[in-house]
JSON list of C-alpha atoms in Angstrom, two decimals:
[
{"chain": "A", "resi": 104, "resn": "TYR", "atom": "CA", "xyz": [-7.50, -6.97, 167.49]},
{"chain": "A", "resi": 105, "resn": "MET", "atom": "CA", "xyz": [-11.05, -8.06, 166.95]},
{"chain": "A", "resi": 106, "resn": "LYS", "atom": "CA", "xyz": [-10.95, -6.33, 163.53]},
{"chain": "A", "resi": 107, "resn": "LEU", "atom": "CA", "xyz": [-8.37, -8.68, 162.28]},
{"chain": "A", "resi": 108, "resn": "VAL", "atom": "CA", "xyz": [-10.47, -11.76, 163.41]},
{"chain": "A", "resi": 109, "resn": "HIS", "atom": "CA", "xyz": [-13.66, -10.14, 162.04]},
{"chain": "A", "resi": 110, "resn": "TYR", "atom": "CA", "xyz": [-12.03, -9.45, 158.60]},
{"chain": "A", "resi": 111, "resn": "TYR", "atom": "CA", "xyz": [-10.25, -12.90, 158.61]},
{"chain": "A", "resi": 112, "resn": "HIS", "atom": "CA", "xyz": [-13.76, -14.45, 158.72]},
{"chain": "A", "resi": 113, "resn": "ILE", "atom": "CA", "xyz": [-15.15, -12.30, 156.02]},
{"chain": "A", "resi": 114, "resn": "TYR", "atom": "CA", "xyz": [-12.16, -13.48, 153.90]},
{"chain": "A", "resi": 115, "resn": "ARG", "atom": "CA", "xyz": [-12.86, -17.11, 154.41]},
{"chain": "A", "resi": 116, "resn": "GLN", "atom": "CA", "xyz": [-16.50, -16.80, 153.68]},
{"chain": "A", "resi": 117, "resn": "MET", "atom": "CA", "xyz": [-15.61, -15.15, 150.31]},
{"chain": "A", "resi": 118, "resn": "GLY", "atom": "CA", "xyz": [-13.05, -17.59, 149.65]},
{"chain": "A", "resi": 119, "resn": "ALA", "atom": "CA", "xyz": [-15.36, -20.47, 150.34]},
{"chain": "A", "resi": 120, "resn": "GLU", "atom": "CA", "xyz": [-17.66, -19.43, 147.43]},
{"chain": "A", "resi": 121, "resn": "PHE", "atom": "CA", "xyz": [-14.65, -20.20, 144.88]},
{"chain": "A", "resi": 122, "resn": "ASN", "atom": "CA", "xyz": [-13.55, -23.49, 146.68]},
{"chain": "A", "resi": 123, "resn": "LYS", "atom": "CA", "xyz": [-15.43, -25.85, 144.11]},
{"chain": "A", "resi": 124, "resn": "GLU", "atom": "CA", "xyz": [-14.14, -24.08, 141.05]},
{"chain": "A", "resi": 125, "resn": "GLU", "atom": "CA", "xyz": [-10.38, -24.17, 142.33]},
{"chain": "A", "resi": 126, "resn": "GLU", "atom": "CA", "xyz": [-10.77, -27.66, 143.35]},
{"chain": "A", "resi": 127, "resn": "GLN", "atom": "CA", "xyz": [-11.88, -28.60, 139.99]},
{"chain": "A", "resi": 128, "resn": "SER", "atom": "CA", "xyz": [-8.94, -26.74, 138.38]},
{"chain": "A", "resi": 129, "resn": "GLN", "atom": "CA", "xyz": [-6.66, -28.67, 140.54]},
{"chain": "A", "resi": 130, "resn": "ILE", "atom": "CA", "xyz": [-8.00, -32.15, 139.48]},
{"chain": "A", "resi": 131, "resn": "VAL", "atom": "CA", "xyz": [-6.65, -31.37, 135.95]},
{"chain": "A", "resi": 132, "resn": "ALA", "atom": "CA", "xyz": [-2.99, -31.82, 137.20]},
{"chain": "A", "resi": 133, "resn": "ASN", "atom": "CA", "xyz": [-1.17, -34.70, 135.53]},
{"chain": "A", "resi": 134, "resn": "THR", "atom": "CA", "xyz": [-1.69, -37.82, 137.64]},
{"chain": "A", "resi": 135, "resn": "LEU", "atom": "CA", "xyz": [1.32, -39.45, 136.19]},
{"chain": "A", "resi": 136, "resn": "LEU", "atom": "CA", "xyz": [3.67, -36.52, 137.09]},
{"chain": "A", "resi": 137, "resn": "LYS", "atom": "CA", "xyz": [2.34, -36.47, 140.51]},
{"chain": "A", "resi": 138, "resn": "GLU", "atom": "CA", "xyz": [3.14, -40.29, 140.97]},
{"chain": "A", "resi": 139, "resn": "LYS", "atom": "CA", "xyz": [6.57, -39.67, 139.70]},
{"chain": "A", "resi": 140, "resn": "ILE", "atom": "CA", "xyz": [7.26, -36.86, 142.02]},
{"chain": "A", "resi": 141, "resn": "LEU", "atom": "CA", "xyz": [6.14, -38.93, 144.97]},
{"chain": "A", "resi": 142, "resn": "GLU", "atom": "CA", "xyz": [8.34, -41.78, 143.82]},
{"chain": "A", "resi": 143, "resn": "ILE", "atom": "CA", "xyz": [11.31, -39.44, 143.60]},
{"chain": "A", "resi": 144, "resn": "GLN", "atom": "CA", "xyz": [10.78, -37.94, 146.80]},
{"chain": "A", "resi": 145, "resn": "ASP", "atom": "CA", "xyz": [10.20, -41.23, 148.44]},
{"chain": "A", "resi": 146, "resn": "LYS", "atom": "CA", "xyz": [13.83, -42.37, 147.15]},
{"chain": "A", "resi": 147, "resn": "MET", "atom": "CA", "xyz": [15.27, -39.17, 148.32]},
{"chain": "A", "resi": 148, "resn": "GLU", "atom": "CA", "xyz": [13.76, -39.55, 151.79]},
{"chain": "A", "resi": 149, "resn": "LYS", "atom": "CA", "xyz": [15.09, -43.29, 152.10]},
{"chain": "A", "resi": 150, "resn": "TYR", "atom": "CA", "xyz": [18.55, -42.15, 150.76]},
{"chain": "A", "resi": 151, "resn": "MET", "atom": "CA", "xyz": [18.73, -39.45, 153.51]},
{"chain": "A", "resi": 152, "resn": "ASP", "atom": "CA", "xyz": [17.24, -41.70, 156.15]},
{"chain": "A", "resi": 153, "resn": "ASN", "atom": "CA", "xyz": [19.91, -44.64, 155.39]},
{"chain": "A", "resi": 154, "resn": "ASN", "atom": "CA", "xyz": [22.71, -42.21, 155.49]},
{"chain": "A", "resi": 155, "resn": "GLY", "atom": "CA", "xyz": [21.77, -40.59, 158.83]},
{"chain": "A", "resi": 156, "resn": "TYR", "atom": "CA", "xyz": [20.51, -37.03, 157.44]},
{"chain": "A", "resi": 157, "resn": "VAL", "atom": "CA", "xyz": [17.63, -35.30, 159.12]},
{"chain": "A", "resi": 158, "resn": "LEU", "atom": "CA", "xyz": [14.98, -33.37, 157.25]},
{"chain": "A", "resi": 159, "resn": "ALA", "atom": "CA", "xyz": [13.94, -29.98, 158.79]},
{"chain": "A", "resi": 160, "resn": "LYS", "atom": "CA", "xyz": [10.85, -29.71, 156.78]},
{"chain": "A", "resi": 161, "resn": "PRO", "atom": "CA", "xyz": [9.10, -31.94, 154.16]},
{"chain": "A", "resi": 162, "resn": "ILE", "atom": "CA", "xyz": [10.63, -32.13, 150.74]},
{"chain": "A", "resi": 163, "resn": "GLN", "atom": "CA", "xyz": [9.25, -29.30, 148.61]},
{"chain": "A", "resi": 164, "resn": "ASN", "atom": "CA", "xyz": [9.00, -29.36, 144.64]},
{"chain": "A", "resi": 165, "resn": "PHE", "atom": "CA", "xyz": [7.86, -26.89, 142.01]},
{"chain": "A", "resi": 166, "resn": "GLU", "atom": "CA", "xyz": [7.94, -26.52, 138.27]},
{"chain": "A", "resi": 167, "resn": "SER", "atom": "CA", "xyz": [10.33, -23.75, 136.97]},
{"chain": "A", "resi": 168, "resn": "PRO", "atom": "CA", "xyz": [10.88, -22.78, 133.27]},
{"chain": "A", "resi": 169, "resn": "SER", "atom": "CA", "xyz": [13.91, -25.08, 133.21]},
{"chain": "A", "resi": 170, "resn": "GLY", "atom": "CA", "xyz": [12.00, -28.10, 134.69]},
{"chain": "A", "resi": 171, "resn": "LEU", "atom": "CA", "xyz": [11.32, -29.78, 138.03]},
{"chain": "A", "resi": 172, "resn": "GLU", "atom": "CA", "xyz": [13.05, -28.48, 141.20]},
{"chain": "A", "resi": 173, "resn": "PHE", "atom": "CA", "xyz": [13.17, -30.44, 144.59]},
{"chain": "A", "resi": 174, "resn": "THR", "atom": "CA", "xyz": [14.07, -28.25, 147.68]},
{"chain": "A", "resi": 175, "resn": "VAL", "atom": "CA", "xyz": [15.47, -30.24, 150.61]},
{"chain": "A", "resi": 176, "resn": "THR", "atom": "CA", "xyz": [15.93, -28.30, 153.94]},
{"chain": "A", "resi": 177, "resn": "ILE", "atom": "CA", "xyz": [18.27, -29.73, 156.70]},
{"chain": "A", "resi": 178, "resn": "PRO", "atom": "CA", "xyz": [19.58, -28.23, 159.89]},
{"chain": "A", "resi": 179, "resn": "THR", "atom": "CA", "xyz": [22.65, -25.85, 159.88]},
{"chain": "A", "resi": 180, "resn": "THR", "atom": "CA", "xyz": [24.29, -28.40, 162.10]},
{"chain": "A", "resi": 181, "resn": "GLU", "atom": "CA", "xyz": [24.70, -30.75, 159.23]},
{"chain": "A", "resi": 182, "resn": "LYS", "atom": "CA", "xyz": [28.28, -30.69, 157.71]},
{"chain": "A", "resi": 183, "resn": "ARG", "atom": "CA", "xyz": [27.69, -33.01, 154.68]},
{"chain": "A", "resi": 184, "resn": "LYS", "atom": "CA", "xyz": [25.78, -30.71, 152.41]},
{"chain": "A", "resi": 185, "resn": "GLU", "atom": "CA", "xyz": [27.59, -31.19, 149.36]},
{"chain": "A", "resi": 186, "resn": "GLU", "atom": "CA", "xyz": [27.69, -34.81, 149.51]},
{"chain": "A", "resi": 187, "resn": "LEU", "atom": "CA", "xyz": [23.91, -34.92, 149.94]},
{"chain": "A", "resi": 188, "resn": "VAL", "atom": "CA", "xyz": [23.49, -32.71, 146.82]},
{"chain": "A", "resi": 189, "resn": "LYS", "atom": "CA", "xyz": [25.54, -35.37, 144.99]},
{"chain": "A", "resi": 190, "resn": "GLY", "atom": "CA", "xyz": [23.60, -38.23, 146.30]},
{"chain": "A", "resi": 191, "resn": "LEU", "atom": "CA", "xyz": [20.10, -36.65, 145.50]},
{"chain": "A", "resi": 192, "resn": "THR", "atom": "CA", "xyz": [21.20, -35.49, 142.06]},
{"chain": "A", "resi": 193, "resn": "GLU", "atom": "CA", "xyz": [22.24, -39.04, 141.28]},
{"chain": "A", "resi": 194, "resn": "ILE", "atom": "CA", "xyz": [18.53, -40.04, 142.12]},
{"chain": "A", "resi": 195, "resn": "THR", "atom": "CA", "xyz": [16.77, -37.45, 140.13]},
{"chain": "A", "resi": 196, "resn": "SER", "atom": "CA", "xyz": [19.17, -37.87, 137.19]},
{"chain": "A", "resi": 197, "resn": "GLU", "atom": "CA", "xyz": [17.40, -41.42, 136.50]},
{"chain": "A", "resi": 198, "resn": "TYR", "atom": "CA", "xyz": [14.43, -39.37, 135.63]},
{"chain": "A", "resi": 199, "resn": "GLY", "atom": "CA", "xyz": [15.90, -36.74, 133.11]},
{"chain": "A", "resi": 200, "resn": "ASP", "atom": "CA", "xyz": [18.28, -33.88, 132.80]},
{"chain": "A", "resi": 201, "resn": "ASN", "atom": "CA", "xyz": [15.44, -31.19, 133.64]},
{"chain": "A", "resi": 202, "resn": "LEU", "atom": "CA", "xyz": [15.25, -32.05, 137.25]},
{"chain": "A", "resi": 203, "resn": "LYS", "atom": "CA", "xyz": [17.19, -29.97, 139.87]},
{"chain": "A", "resi": 204, "resn": "VAL", "atom": "CA", "xyz": [18.07, -30.59, 143.48]},
{"chain": "A", "resi": 205, "resn": "VAL", "atom": "CA", "xyz": [18.58, -27.61, 146.02]},
{"chain": "A", "resi": 206, "resn": "VAL", "atom": "CA", "xyz": [19.55, -28.10, 149.63]},
{"chain": "A", "resi": 207, "resn": "GLU", "atom": "CA", "xyz": [19.01, -25.45, 152.06]},
{"chain": "A", "resi": 208, "resn": "GLN", "atom": "CA", "xyz": [19.99, -25.32, 155.68]},
{"chain": "A", "resi": 209, "resn": "VAL", "atom": "CA", "xyz": [18.04, -23.54, 158.57]},
{"chain": "A", "resi": 210, "resn": "ASP", "atom": "CA", "xyz": [18.43, -23.09, 162.27]},
{"chain": "A", "resi": 211, "resn": "GLU", "atom": "CA", "xyz": [16.41, -25.58, 164.19]},
{"chain": "A", "resi": 212, "resn": "THR", "atom": "CA", "xyz": [15.23, -23.15, 166.73]},
{"chain": "A", "resi": 213, "resn": "VAL", "atom": "CA", "xyz": [13.97, -20.81, 163.92]},
{"chain": "A", "resi": 214, "resn": "GLN", "atom": "CA", "xyz": [12.03, -23.76, 162.06]},
{"chain": "A", "resi": 215, "resn": "GLU", "atom": "CA", "xyz": [10.50, -24.59, 165.28]},
{"chain": "A", "resi": 216, "resn": "VAL", "atom": "CA", "xyz": [9.32, -21.03, 165.68]},
{"chain": "A", "resi": 217, "resn": "GLU", "atom": "CA", "xyz": [8.04, -21.06, 162.05]},
{"chain": "A", "resi": 218, "resn": "ASN", "atom": "CA", "xyz": [6.29, -24.38, 162.49]},
{"chain": "A", "resi": 219, "resn": "ARG", "atom": "CA", "xyz": [4.39, -22.98, 165.54]},
{"chain": "A", "resi": 220, "resn": "TRP", "atom": "CA", "xyz": [3.24, -19.84, 163.69]},
{"chain": "A", "resi": 221, "resn": "ARG", "atom": "CA", "xyz": [2.22, -21.76, 160.76]},
{"chain": "A", "resi": 222, "resn": "ALA", "atom": "CA", "xyz": [0.49, -24.51, 162.66]},
{"chain": "A", "resi": 223, "resn": "ASN", "atom": "CA", "xyz": [-1.71, -21.83, 164.53]},
{"chain": "A", "resi": 224, "resn": "GLY", "atom": "CA", "xyz": [-2.60, -20.06, 161.26]},
{"chain": "A", "resi": 225, "resn": "ILE", "atom": "CA", "xyz": [-1.06, -16.74, 162.45]},
{"chain": "A", "resi": 226, "resn": "PRO", "atom": "CA", "xyz": [0.26, -15.72, 158.95]},
{"chain": "A", "resi": 227, "resn": "SER", "atom": "CA", "xyz": [-3.19, -16.34, 157.39]},
{"chain": "A", "resi": 228, "resn": "ILE", "atom": "CA", "xyz": [-5.14, -14.58, 159.93]},
{"chain": "A", "resi": 229, "resn": "LEU", "atom": "CA", "xyz": [-2.97, -11.52, 160.32]},
{"chain": "A", "resi": 230, "resn": "GLY", "atom": "CA", "xyz": [-2.67, -11.29, 156.34]},
{"chain": "A", "resi": 231, "resn": "SER", "atom": "CA", "xyz": [-6.21, -11.71, 155.32]},
{"chain": "A", "resi": 232, "resn": "GLY", "atom": "CA", "xyz": [-7.36, -9.51, 158.32]},
{"chain": "A", "resi": 233, "resn": "LEU", "atom": "CA", "xyz": [-5.08, -6.56, 157.42]},
{"chain": "A", "resi": 234, "resn": "MET", "atom": "CA", "xyz": [-5.55, -6.83, 153.64]},
{"chain": "A", "resi": 235, "resn": "GLU", "atom": "CA", "xyz": [-9.44, -7.07, 153.93]},
{"chain": "A", "resi": 236, "resn": "ASN", "atom": "CA", "xyz": [-9.67, -3.84, 156.18]},
{"chain": "A", "resi": 237, "resn": "GLU", "atom": "CA", "xyz": [-9.71, -0.90, 153.63]},
{"chain": "A", "resi": 238, "resn": "ASP", "atom": "CA", "xyz": [-9.02, 1.53, 156.46]},
{"chain": "A", "resi": 239, "resn": "TYR", "atom": "CA", "xyz": [-5.60, 0.04, 156.94]},
{"chain": "A", "resi": 240, "resn": "LYS", "atom": "CA", "xyz": [-4.56, 0.91, 153.23]},
{"chain": "A", "resi": 241, "resn": "VAL", "atom": "CA", "xyz": [-2.38, -2.36, 153.30]},
{"chain": "A", "resi": 242, "resn": "ASP", "atom": "CA", "xyz": [-0.86, -3.12, 150.03]},
{"chain": "A", "resi": 243, "resn": "THR", "atom": "CA", "xyz": [1.09, -6.33, 150.86]},
{"chain": "A", "resi": 244, "resn": "PHE", "atom": "CA", "xyz": [1.79, -8.03, 153.98]},
{"chain": "A", "resi": 245, "resn": "SER", "atom": "CA", "xyz": [4.72, -10.76, 154.56]},
{"chain": "A", "resi": 246, "resn": "PHE", "atom": "CA", "xyz": [6.55, -12.69, 156.90]},
{"chain": "A", "resi": 247, "resn": "SER", "atom": "CA", "xyz": [10.12, -13.63, 157.28]},
{"chain": "A", "resi": 248, "resn": "PHE", "atom": "CA", "xyz": [11.43, -16.77, 159.10]},
{"chain": "A", "resi": 249, "resn": "ASP", "atom": "CA", "xyz": [14.93, -16.42, 158.13]},
{"chain": "A", "resi": 250, "resn": "SER", "atom": "CA", "xyz": [16.19, -15.53, 161.60]},
{"chain": "A", "resi": 251, "resn": "LEU", "atom": "CA", "xyz": [15.05, -14.44, 164.80]},
{"chain": "A", "resi": 252, "resn": "PRO", "atom": "CA", "xyz": [13.03, -12.28, 165.67]},
{"chain": "A", "resi": 253, "resn": "VAL", "atom": "CA", "xyz": [10.15, -13.15, 163.26]},
{"chain": "A", "resi": 254, "resn": "LYS", "atom": "CA", "xyz": [9.61, -10.15, 160.93]},
{"chain": "A", "resi": 255, "resn": "LEU", "atom": "CA", "xyz": [6.32, -9.09, 160.10]},
{"chain": "A", "resi": 256, "resn": "ILE", "atom": "CA", "xyz": [6.52, -6.66, 157.08]},
{"chain": "A", "resi": 257, "resn": "VAL", "atom": "CA", "xyz": [3.54, -4.38, 156.26]},
{"chain": "A", "resi": 258, "resn": "ARG", "atom": "CA", "xyz": [3.55, -2.18, 153.08]},
{"chain": "A", "resi": 259, "resn": "LEU", "atom": "CA", "xyz": [0.93, 0.73, 152.67]},
{"chain": "A", "resi": 260, "resn": "SER", "atom": "CA", "xyz": [-0.67, 1.58, 149.47]},
{"chain": "A", "resi": 261, "resn": "ILE", "atom": "CA", "xyz": [-0.27, 5.37, 150.47]},
{"chain": "A", "resi": 262, "resn": "ASN", "atom": "CA", "xyz": [2.64, 7.51, 150.65]},
{"chain": "A", "resi": 263, "resn": "SER", "atom": "CA", "xyz": [4.32, 8.80, 153.89]},
{"chain": "A", "resi": 264, "resn": "SER", "atom": "CA", "xyz": [2.40, 11.37, 155.92]},
{"chain": "A", "resi": 265, "resn": "SER", "atom": "CA", "xyz": [0.92, 12.30, 159.36]},
{"chain": "A", "resi": 266, "resn": "ASN", "atom": "CA", "xyz": [-2.14, 10.15, 158.17]},
{"chain": "A", "resi": 267, "resn": "ALA", "atom": "CA", "xyz": [0.02, 7.24, 157.18]},
{"chain": "A", "resi": 268, "resn": "GLU", "atom": "CA", "xyz": [2.06, 7.37, 160.44]},
{"chain": "A", "resi": 269, "resn": "ALA", "atom": "CA", "xyz": [-1.14, 7.31, 162.44]},
{"chain": "A", "resi": 270, "resn": "ILE", "atom": "CA", "xyz": [-2.40, 4.12, 160.24]},
{"chain": "A", "resi": 271, "resn": "ALA", "atom": "CA", "xyz": [0.93, 2.51, 160.98]},
{"chain": "A", "resi": 272, "resn": "ASN", "atom": "CA", "xyz": [0.41, 3.05, 164.68]},
{"chain": "A", "resi": 273, "resn": "GLU", "atom": "CA", "xyz": [-3.20, 1.52, 164.58]},
{"chain": "A", "resi": 274, "resn": "ILE", "atom": "CA", "xyz": [-1.82, -1.55, 162.61]},
{"chain": "A", "resi": 275, "resn": "GLU", "atom": "CA", "xyz": [0.95, -2.11, 165.05]},
{"chain": "A", "resi": 276, "resn": "ASP", "atom": "CA", "xyz": [-1.39, -1.83, 168.03]},
{"chain": "A", "resi": 277, "resn": "GLU", "atom": "CA", "xyz": [-3.93, -4.33, 166.39]},
{"chain": "A", "resi": 278, "resn": "ILE", "atom": "CA", "xyz": [-1.09, -6.90, 165.73]},
{"chain": "A", "resi": 279, "resn": "ASN", "atom": "CA", "xyz": [0.37, -6.48, 169.15]},
{"chain": "A", "resi": 280, "resn": "LEU", "atom": "CA", "xyz": [-3.16, -6.79, 170.83]},
{"chain": "A", "resi": 281, "resn": "PHE", "atom": "CA", "xyz": [-3.78, -9.96, 168.58]},
{"chain": "A", "resi": 282, "resn": "LEU", "atom": "CA", "xyz": [-0.57, -11.69, 169.33]},
{"chain": "A", "resi": 283, "resn": "LYS", "atom": "CA", "xyz": [-0.65, -11.05, 172.88]},
{"chain": "A", "resi": 284, "resn": "HIS", "atom": "CA", "xyz": [-4.23, -11.67, 173.73]},
{"chain": "A", "resi": 285, "resn": "ASP", "atom": "CA", "xyz": [-6.02, -13.97, 171.06]},
{"chain": "A", "resi": 286, "resn": "ASN", "atom": "CA", "xyz": [-6.60, -17.67, 172.14]},
{"chain": "A", "resi": 287, "resn": "GLN", "atom": "CA", "xyz": [-5.10, -18.86, 168.75]},
{"chain": "A", "resi": 288, "resn": "THR", "atom": "CA", "xyz": [-1.57, -17.26, 169.78]},
{"chain": "A", "resi": 289, "resn": "LYS", "atom": "CA", "xyz": [-1.06, -18.89, 173.10]},
{"chain": "A", "resi": 290, "resn": "ASN", "atom": "CA", "xyz": [1.73, -21.08, 171.73]},
{"chain": "A", "resi": 291, "resn": "VAL", "atom": "CA", "xyz": [3.61, -18.17, 170.11]},
{"chain": "A", "resi": 292, "resn": "ARG", "atom": "CA", "xyz": [3.37, -15.38, 172.72]},
{"chain": "A", "resi": 293, "resn": "ASN", "atom": "CA", "xyz": [7.15, -15.90, 173.90]},
{"chain": "A", "resi": 294, "resn": "ASP", "atom": "CA", "xyz": [8.44, -16.03, 170.39]},
{"chain": "A", "resi": 295, "resn": "PRO", "atom": "CA", "xyz": [10.33, -12.67, 169.59]},
{"chain": "A", "resi": 296, "resn": "TYR", "atom": "CA", "xyz": [9.01, -10.89, 166.66]},
{"chain": "A", "resi": 297, "resn": "GLU", "atom": "CA", "xyz": [9.35, -7.30, 165.10]},
{"chain": "A", "resi": 298, "resn": "ILE", "atom": "CA", "xyz": [6.83, -5.25, 163.08]},
{"chain": "A", "resi": 299, "resn": "VAL", "atom": "CA", "xyz": [8.05, -2.99, 160.25]},
{"chain": "A", "resi": 300, "resn": "ILE", "atom": "CA", "xyz": [5.61, -0.83, 158.32]},
{"chain": "A", "resi": 301, "resn": "TYR", "atom": "CA", "xyz": [6.60, 0.85, 155.14]},
{"chain": "A", "resi": 302, "resn": "SER", "atom": "CA", "xyz": [4.71, 3.66, 153.18]},
{"chain": "A", "resi": 303, "resn": "LYS", "atom": "CA", "xyz": [4.33, 3.30, 149.28]},
{"chain": "A", "resi": 304, "resn": "ASP", "atom": "CA", "xyz": [7.36, 5.57, 148.89]},
{"chain": "A", "resi": 305, "resn": "LYS", "atom": "CA", "xyz": [9.25, 3.05, 151.08]},
{"chain": "A", "resi": 306, "resn": "THR", "atom": "CA", "xyz": [9.52, 5.16, 154.15]},
{"chain": "A", "resi": 307, "resn": "GLN", "atom": "CA", "xyz": [9.58, 3.29, 157.44]},
{"chain": "A", "resi": 308, "resn": "LEU", "atom": "CA", "xyz": [6.60, 4.49, 159.33]},
{"chain": "A", "resi": 309, "resn": "ASN", "atom": "CA", "xyz": [7.16, 2.86, 162.81]}
]
């Protein structure tokens, strides 16, 4: 698993060279829009707090072709979803018609697991470590926290073959070793996970 950590550090060193340029680009963002977004989110949070709603994760926002969209995540135990959508939409409607509210619900246990994995940087370490190692032939790497077990999905850039299967076995061993023995994974070792590795032609290799 040391390969994963090694390639992760190479990835970070390479990324550091572009940090200044990326930071300068981000500064170009519209300050007024940011202030409005914060104002809206503050009103939404106060509405939820005053009405006994609990946020499962911070309110997220992004710009879509149709306008600005806010994603609010609440536990699956909350039964007043439609009422919440109506209340939050009344808040955003004060700022225009091109604002949308989406309310999602998540299992609290699954959310706790996701928080642990992200707090320890597991997705970043695994993703960059696998992608930077050319021997692994990794095309994409993704996580799914929709339900348990956590899904680690690897897609290779080569078609299925005995060589692809051998690479898949090595990747699976490296991931398991990392998750079970690295100091950064102590808090997630008891969390269930599943590794799924596909070839370029969509054949599952493990």
